[in-house]
Amino acid sequence: MPLIFLFIVLLILAAAFGFISFGVTAALVPILIVIFVIGLLFSLIHLIWHGIGLIILFIIALVIYDWLKKR
């Protein structure tokens, strides 16, 4: 009988801690979403920056090719 009582008490404690953990997670979700969005923004800026660099390099390569072709 005492083991069943202990099991029920531990089950209630586990449920309480699970509920607290869920509450903390629910509170942190907006912060995590903001961090994720900032990371996506920086990633997008990074990709755009490198895209511009590649386009400039391609244009320079075309100019050099055209210049060599005309000579």
PDB file of N, CA and C in Angstrom:
ATOM      1  N   MET A   1       0.817  -1.213   0.000  1.00  0.00           N
ATOM      2  CA  MET A   1       0.000   0.000   0.000  1.00  0.00           C
ATOM      3  C   MET A   1       0.862   1.280   0.000  1.00  0.00           C
ATOM      4  N   PRO A   2       1.904   1.370   0.825  1.00  0.00           N
ATOM      5  CA  PRO A   2       2.708   2.601   0.822  1.00  0.00           C
ATOM      6  C   PRO A   2       3.385   2.846  -0.530  1.00  0.00           C
ATOM      7  N   LEU A   3       3.727   1.767  -1.269  1.00  0.00           N
ATOM      8  CA  LEU A   3       4.379   1.950  -2.563  1.00  0.00           C
ATOM      9  C   LEU A   3       3.426   2.600  -3.561  1.00  0.00           C
ATOM     10  N   ILE A   4       2.166   2.210  -3.510  1.00  0.00           N
ATOM     11  CA  ILE A   4       1.173   2.817  -4.408  1.00  0.00           C
ATOM     12  C   ILE A   4       1.016   4.293  -4.058  1.00  0.00           C
ATOM     13  N   PHE A   5       0.990   4.617  -2.768  1.00  0.00           N
ATOM     14  CA  PHE A   5       0.875   6.004  -2.318  1.00  0.00           C
ATOM     15  C   PHE A   5       2.080   6.820  -2.814  1.00  0.00           C
ATOM     16  N   LEU A   6       3.292   6.241  -2.647  1.00  0.00           N
ATOM     17  CA  LEU A   6       4.507   6.909  -3.110  1.00  0.00           C
ATOM     18  C   LEU A   6       4.462   7.116  -4.621  1.00  0.00           C
ATOM     19  N   PHE A   7       3.975   6.100  -5.341  1.00  0.00           N
ATOM     20  CA  PHE A   7       3.870   6.200  -6.805  1.00  0.00           C
ATOM     21  C   PHE A   7       2.929   7.337  -7.200  1.00  0.00           C
ATOM     22  N   ILE A   8       1.794   7.442  -6.518  1.00  0.00           N
ATOM     23  CA  ILE A   8       0.815   8.497  -6.823  1.00  0.00           C
ATOM     24  C   ILE A   8       1.413   9.873  -6.522  1.00  0.00           C
ATOM     25  N   VAL A   9       2.121  10.004  -5.388  1.00  0.00           N
ATOM     26  CA  VAL A   9       2.753  11.287  -5.033  1.00  0.00           C
ATOM     27  C   VAL A   9       3.789  11.671  -6.087  1.00  0.00           C
ATOM     28  N   LEU A  10       4.619  10.703  -6.492  1.00  0.00           N
ATOM     29  CA  LEU A  10       5.634  10.979  -7.518  1.00  0.00           C
ATOM     30  C   LEU A  10       4.991  11.335  -8.857  1.00  0.00           C
ATOM     31  N   LEU A  11       3.864  10.685  -9.167  1.00  0.00           N
ATOM     32  CA  LEU A  11       3.150  10.986 -10.404  1.00  0.00           C
ATOM     33  C   LEU A  11       2.621  12.416 -10.378  1.00  0.00           C
ATOM     34  N   ILE A  12       2.069  12.836  -9.246  1.00  0.00           N
ATOM     35  CA  ILE A  12       1.562  14.210  -9.105  1.00  0.00           C
ATOM     36  C   ILE A  12       2.723  15.205  -9.221  1.00  0.00           C
ATOM     37  N   LEU A  13       3.846  14.900  -8.582  1.00  0.00           N
ATOM     38  CA  LEU A  13       5.027  15.772  -8.668  1.00  0.00           C
ATOM     39  C   LEU A  13       5.516  15.882 -10.111  1.00  0.00           C
ATOM     40  N   ALA A  14       5.560  14.756 -10.810  1.00  0.00           N
ATOM     41  CA  ALA A  14       6.013  14.757 -12.201  1.00  0.00           C
ATOM     42  C   ALA A  14       5.072  15.586 -13.063  1.00  0.00           C
ATOM     43  N   ALA A  15       3.764  15.452 -12.824  1.00  0.00           N
ATOM     44  CA  ALA A  15       2.787  16.230 -13.587  1.00  0.00           C
ATOM     45  C   ALA A  15       2.965  17.721 -13.308  1.00  0.00           C
ATOM     46  N   ALA A  16       3.207  18.064 -12.027  1.00  0.00           N
ATOM     47  CA  ALA A  16       3.394  19.473 -11.667  1.00  0.00           C
ATOM     48  C   ALA A  16       4.641  20.034 -12.351  1.00  0.00           C
ATOM     49  N   PHE A  17       5.752  19.296 -12.289  1.00  0.00           N
ATOM     50  CA  PHE A  17       6.982  19.771 -12.922  1.00  0.00           C
ATOM     51  C   PHE A  17       6.828  19.838 -14.443  1.00  0.00           C
ATOM     52  N   GLY A  18       6.086  18.889 -15.004  1.00  0.00           N
ATOM     53  CA  GLY A  18       5.828  18.925 -16.442  1.00  0.00           C
ATOM     54  C   GLY A  18       5.037  20.162 -16.824  1.00  0.00           C
ATOM     55  N   PHE A  19       4.057  20.514 -16.007  1.00  0.00           N
ATOM     56  CA  PHE A  19       3.248  21.708 -16.267  1.00  0.00           C
ATOM     57  C   PHE A  19       4.097  22.966 -16.142  1.00  0.00           C
ATOM     58  N   ILE A  20       4.971  23.028 -15.126  1.00  0.00           N
ATOM     59  CA  ILE A  20       5.864  24.177 -14.942  1.00  0.00           C
ATOM     60  C   ILE A  20       6.796  24.288 -16.147  1.00  0.00           C
ATOM     61  N   SER A  21       7.352  23.152 -16.564  1.00  0.00           N
ATOM     62  CA  SER A  21       8.257  23.133 -17.710  1.00  0.00           C
ATOM     63  C   SER A  21       7.547  23.619 -18.964  1.00  0.00           C
ATOM     64  N   PHE A  22       6.296  23.201 -19.162  1.00  0.00           N
ATOM     65  CA  PHE A  22       5.509  23.634 -20.325  1.00  0.00           C
ATOM     66  C   PHE A  22       5.274  25.135 -20.270  1.00  0.00           C
ATOM     67  N   GLY A  23       5.008  25.645 -19.064  1.00  0.00           N
ATOM     68  CA  GLY A  23       4.792  27.090 -18.899  1.00  0.00           C
ATOM     69  C   GLY A  23       6.043  27.890 -19.232  1.00  0.00           C
ATOM     70  N   VAL A  24       7.205  27.404 -18.782  1.00  0.00           N
ATOM     71  CA  VAL A  24       8.475  28.082 -19.080  1.00  0.00           C
ATOM     72  C   VAL A  24       8.724  28.053 -20.585  1.00  0.00           C
ATOM     73  N   THR A  25       8.477  26.916 -21.207  1.00  0.00           N
ATOM     74  CA  THR A  25       8.671  26.791 -22.659  1.00  0.00           C
ATOM     75  C   THR A  25       7.748  27.751 -23.396  1.00  0.00           C
ATOM     76  N   ALA A  26       6.490  27.823 -22.971  1.00  0.00           N
ATOM     77  CA  ALA A  26       5.528  28.722 -23.617  1.00  0.00           C
ATOM     78  C   ALA A  26       5.962  30.176 -23.450  1.00  0.00           C
ATOM     79  N   ALA A  27       6.595  30.489 -22.327  1.00  0.00           N
ATOM     80  CA  ALA A  27       7.061  31.853 -22.095  1.00  0.00           C
ATOM     81  C   ALA A  27       8.282  32.161 -22.964  1.00  0.00           C
ATOM     82  N   LEU A  28       9.106  31.151 -23.234  1.00  0.00           N
ATOM     83  CA  LEU A  28      10.323  31.374 -24.006  1.00  0.00           C
ATOM     84  C   LEU A  28      10.104  31.363 -25.512  1.00  0.00           C
ATOM     85  N   VAL A  29       8.982  30.805 -25.968  1.00  0.00           N
ATOM     86  CA  VAL A  29       8.736  30.677 -27.408  1.00  0.00           C
ATOM     87  C   VAL A  29       8.820  32.017 -28.142  1.00  0.00           C
ATOM     88  N   PRO A  30       8.190  33.110 -27.663  1.00  0.00           N
ATOM     89  CA  PRO A  30       8.314  34.381 -28.392  1.00  0.00           C
ATOM     90  C   PRO A  30       9.763  34.860 -28.499  1.00  0.00           C
ATOM     91  N   ILE A  31      10.530  34.677 -27.437  1.00  0.00           N
ATOM     92  CA  ILE A  31      11.941  35.085 -27.456  1.00  0.00           C
ATOM     93  C   ILE A  31      12.705  34.251 -28.479  1.00  0.00           C
ATOM     94  N   LEU A  32      12.453  32.950 -28.496  1.00  0.00           N
ATOM     95  CA  LEU A  32      13.122  32.076 -29.451  1.00  0.00           C
ATOM     96  C   LEU A  32      12.739  32.432 -30.885  1.00  0.00           C
ATOM     97  N   ILE A  33      11.480  32.792 -31.111  1.00  0.00           N
ATOM     98  CA  ILE A  33      11.038  33.187 -32.453  1.00  0.00           C
ATOM     99  C   ILE A  33      11.746  34.462 -32.882  1.00  0.00           C
ATOM    100  N   VAL A  34      11.882  35.429 -31.972  1.00  0.00           N
ATOM    101  CA  VAL A  34      12.580  36.685 -32.287  1.00  0.00           C
ATOM    102  C   VAL A  34      14.035  36.394 -32.651  1.00  0.00           C
ATOM    103  N   ILE A  35      14.713  35.544 -31.868  1.00  0.00           N
ATOM    104  CA  ILE A  35      16.109  35.192 -32.153  1.00  0.00           C
ATOM    105  C   ILE A  35      16.206  34.505 -33.516  1.00  0.00           C
ATOM    106  N   PHE A  36      15.251  33.621 -33.811  1.00  0.00           N
ATOM    107  CA  PHE A  36      15.242  32.910 -35.091  1.00  0.00           C
ATOM    108  C   PHE A  36      15.065  33.886 -36.259  1.00  0.00           C
ATOM    109  N   VAL A  37      14.156  34.851 -36.103  1.00  0.00           N
ATOM    110  CA  VAL A  37      13.911  35.835 -37.166  1.00  0.00           C
ATOM    111  C   VAL A  37      15.140  36.712 -37.387  1.00  0.00           C
ATOM    112  N   ILE A  38      15.799  37.128 -36.302  1.00  0.00           N
ATOM    113  CA  ILE A  38      17.021  37.929 -36.438  1.00  0.00           C
ATOM    114  C   ILE A  38      18.093  37.119 -37.158  1.00  0.00           C
ATOM    115  N   GLY A  39      18.223  35.854 -36.826  1.00  0.00           N
ATOM    116  CA  GLY A  39      19.187  34.988 -37.506  1.00  0.00           C
ATOM    117  C   GLY A  39      18.876  34.845 -38.985  1.00  0.00           C
ATOM    118  N   LEU A  40      17.591  34.678 -39.315  1.00  0.00           N
ATOM    119  CA  LEU A  40      17.190  34.592 -40.726  1.00  0.00           C
ATOM    120  C   LEU A  40      17.506  35.881 -41.469  1.00  0.00           C
ATOM    121  N   LEU A  41      17.269  37.012 -40.820  1.00  0.00           N
ATOM    122  CA  LEU A  41      17.538  38.315 -41.435  1.00  0.00           C
ATOM    123  C   LEU A  41      19.021  38.458 -41.753  1.00  0.00           C
ATOM    124  N   PHE A  42      19.870  38.130 -40.776  1.00  0.00           N
ATOM    125  CA  PHE A  42      21.315  38.223 -41.007  1.00  0.00           C
ATOM    126  C   PHE A  42      21.762  37.259 -42.098  1.00  0.00           C
ATOM    127  N   SER A  43      21.162  36.078 -42.126  1.00  0.00           N
ATOM    128  CA  SER A  43      21.497  35.097 -43.156  1.00  0.00           C
ATOM    129  C   SER A  43      21.126  35.633 -44.534  1.00  0.00           C
ATOM    130  N   LEU A  44      19.945  36.260 -44.625  1.00  0.00           N
ATOM    131  CA  LEU A  44      19.492  36.837 -45.894  1.00  0.00           C
ATOM    132  C   LEU A  44      20.424  37.961 -46.345  1.00  0.00           C
ATOM    133  N   ILE A  45      20.804  38.846 -45.410  1.00  0.00           N
ATOM    134  CA  ILE A  45      21.735  39.935 -45.730  1.00  0.00           C
ATOM    135  C   ILE A  45      23.055  39.350 -46.221  1.00  0.00           C
ATOM    136  N   HIS A  46      23.516  38.316 -45.560  1.00  0.00           N
ATOM    137  CA  HIS A  46      24.766  37.646 -45.944  1.00  0.00           C
ATOM    138  C   HIS A  46      24.677  37.117 -47.381  1.00  0.00           C
ATOM    139  N   LEU A  47      23.569  36.427 -47.677  1.00  0.00           N
ATOM    140  CA  LEU A  47      23.387  35.868 -49.020  1.00  0.00           C
ATOM    141  C   LEU A  47      23.319  36.965 -50.082  1.00  0.00           C
ATOM    142  N   ILE A  48      22.577  38.042 -49.779  1.00  0.00           N
ATOM    143  CA  ILE A  48      22.456  39.146 -50.735  1.00  0.00           C
ATOM    144  C   ILE A  48      23.833  39.782 -50.969  1.00  0.00           C
ATOM    145  N   TRP A  49      24.584  40.005 -49.882  1.00  0.00           N
ATOM    146  CA  TRP A  49      25.911  40.610 -49.984  1.00  0.00           C
ATOM    147  C   TRP A  49      26.830  39.774 -50.881  1.00  0.00           C
ATOM    148  N   HIS A  50      26.822  38.459 -50.655  1.00  0.00           N
ATOM    149  CA  HIS A  50      27.677  37.590 -51.475  1.00  0.00           C
ATOM    150  C   HIS A  50      27.172  37.518 -52.918  1.00  0.00           C
ATOM    151  N   GLY A  51      25.858  37.593 -53.108  1.00  0.00           N
ATOM    152  CA  GLY A  51      25.300  37.617 -54.452  1.00  0.00           C
ATOM    153  C   GLY A  51      25.766  38.847 -55.212  1.00  0.00           C
ATOM    154  N   ILE A  52      25.747  40.009 -54.545  1.00  0.00           N
ATOM    155  CA  ILE A  52      26.222  41.247 -55.176  1.00  0.00           C
ATOM    156  C   ILE A  52      27.699  41.109 -55.535  1.00  0.00           C
ATOM    157  N   GLY A  53      28.479  40.545 -54.611  1.00  0.00           N
ATOM    158  CA  GLY A  53      29.911  40.345 -54.878  1.00  0.00           C
ATOM    159  C   GLY A  53      30.142  39.452 -56.083  1.00  0.00           C
ATOM    160  N   LEU A  54      29.373  38.365 -56.188  1.00  0.00           N
ATOM    161  CA  LEU A  54      29.519  37.455 -57.329  1.00  0.00           C
ATOM    162  C   LEU A  54      29.128  38.129 -58.645  1.00  0.00           C
ATOM    163  N   ILE A  55      28.064  38.937 -58.610  1.00  0.00           N
ATOM    164  CA  ILE A  55      27.638  39.652 -59.817  1.00  0.00           C
ATOM    165  C   ILE A  55      28.728  40.623 -60.267  1.00  0.00           C
ATOM    166  N   ILE A  56      29.315  41.349 -59.306  1.00  0.00           N
ATOM    167  CA  ILE A  56      30.399  42.298 -59.649  1.00  0.00           C
ATOM    168  C   ILE A  56      31.588  41.548 -60.232  1.00  0.00           C
ATOM    169  N   LEU A  57      31.955  40.422 -59.622  1.00  0.00           N
ATOM    170  CA  LEU A  57      33.071  39.630 -60.159  1.00  0.00           C
ATOM    171  C   LEU A  57      32.766  39.136 -61.575  1.00  0.00           C
ATOM    172  N   PHE A  58      31.521  38.721 -61.823  1.00  0.00           N
ATOM    173  CA  PHE A  58      31.125  38.235 -63.135  1.00  0.00           C
ATOM    174  C   PHE A  58      31.215  39.364 -64.172  1.00  0.00           C
ATOM    175  N   ILE A  59      30.754  40.570 -63.790  1.00  0.00           N
ATOM    176  CA  ILE A  59      30.820  41.719 -64.694  1.00  0.00           C
ATOM    177  C   ILE A  59      32.281  42.064 -65.008  1.00  0.00           C
ATOM    178  N   ILE A  60      33.149  42.046 -63.980  1.00  0.00           N
ATOM    179  CA  ILE A  60      34.576  42.321 -64.203  1.00  0.00           C
ATOM    180  C   ILE A  60      35.170  41.284 -65.155  1.00  0.00           C
ATOM    181  N   ALA A  61      34.809  40.005 -64.940  1.00  0.00           N
ATOM    182  CA  ALA A  61      35.317  38.940 -65.815  1.00  0.00           C
ATOM    183  C   ALA A  61      34.843  39.152 -67.255  1.00  0.00           C
ATOM    184  N   LEU A  62      33.590  39.559 -67.443  1.00  0.00           N
ATOM    185  CA  LEU A  62      33.072  39.821 -68.786  1.00  0.00           C
ATOM    186  C   LEU A  62      33.795  40.998 -69.440  1.00  0.00           C
ATOM    187  N   VAL A  63      34.057  42.051 -68.671  1.00  0.00           N
ATOM    188  CA  VAL A  63      34.769  43.225 -69.202  1.00  0.00           C
ATOM    189  C   VAL A  63      36.172  42.833 -69.643  1.00  0.00           C
ATOM    190  N   ILE A  64      36.869  42.049 -68.804  1.00  0.00           N
ATOM    191  CA  ILE A  64      38.230  41.608 -69.157  1.00  0.00           C
ATOM    192  C   ILE A  64      38.184  40.718 -70.397  1.00  0.00           C
ATOM    193  N   TYR A  65      37.197  39.819 -70.454  1.00  0.00           N
ATOM    194  CA  TYR A  65      37.061  38.933 -71.614  1.00  0.00           C
ATOM    195  C   TYR A  65      36.814  39.748 -72.889  1.00  0.00           C
ATOM    196  N   ASP A  66      35.913  40.730 -72.784  1.00  0.00           N
ATOM    197  CA  ASP A  66      35.594  41.572 -73.932  1.00  0.00           C
ATOM    198  C   ASP A  66      36.823  42.378 -74.370  1.00  0.00           C
ATOM    199  N   TRP A  67      37.563  42.899 -73.383  1.00  0.00           N
ATOM    200  CA  TRP A  67      38.756  43.697 -73.673  1.00  0.00           C
ATOM    201  C   TRP A  67      39.824  42.836 -74.378  1.00  0.00           C
ATOM    202  N   LEU A  68      40.002  41.584 -73.874  1.00  0.00           N
ATOM    203  CA  LEU A  68      40.975  40.688 -74.492  1.00  0.00           C
ATOM    204  C   LEU A  68      40.533  40.274 -75.902  1.00  0.00           C
ATOM    205  N   LYS A  69      39.211  40.130 -76.103  1.00  0.00           N
ATOM    206  CA  LYS A  69      38.675  39.713 -77.395  1.00  0.00           C
ATOM    207  C   LYS A  69      38.892  40.827 -78.446  1.00  0.00           C
ATOM    208  N   LYS A  70      38.761  42.088 -78.023  1.00  0.00           N
ATOM    209  CA  LYS A  70      38.917  43.209 -78.948  1.00  0.00           C
ATOM    210  C   LYS A  70      40.378  43.425 -79.352  1.00  0.00           C
ATOM    211  N   ARG A  71      41.302  43.032 -78.521  1.00  0.00           N
ATOM    212  CA  ARG A  71      42.726  43.275 -78.819  1.00  0.00           C
ATOM    213  C   ARG A  71      43.233  42.359 -79.888  1.00  0.00           C
TER     214      ARG A  71
END
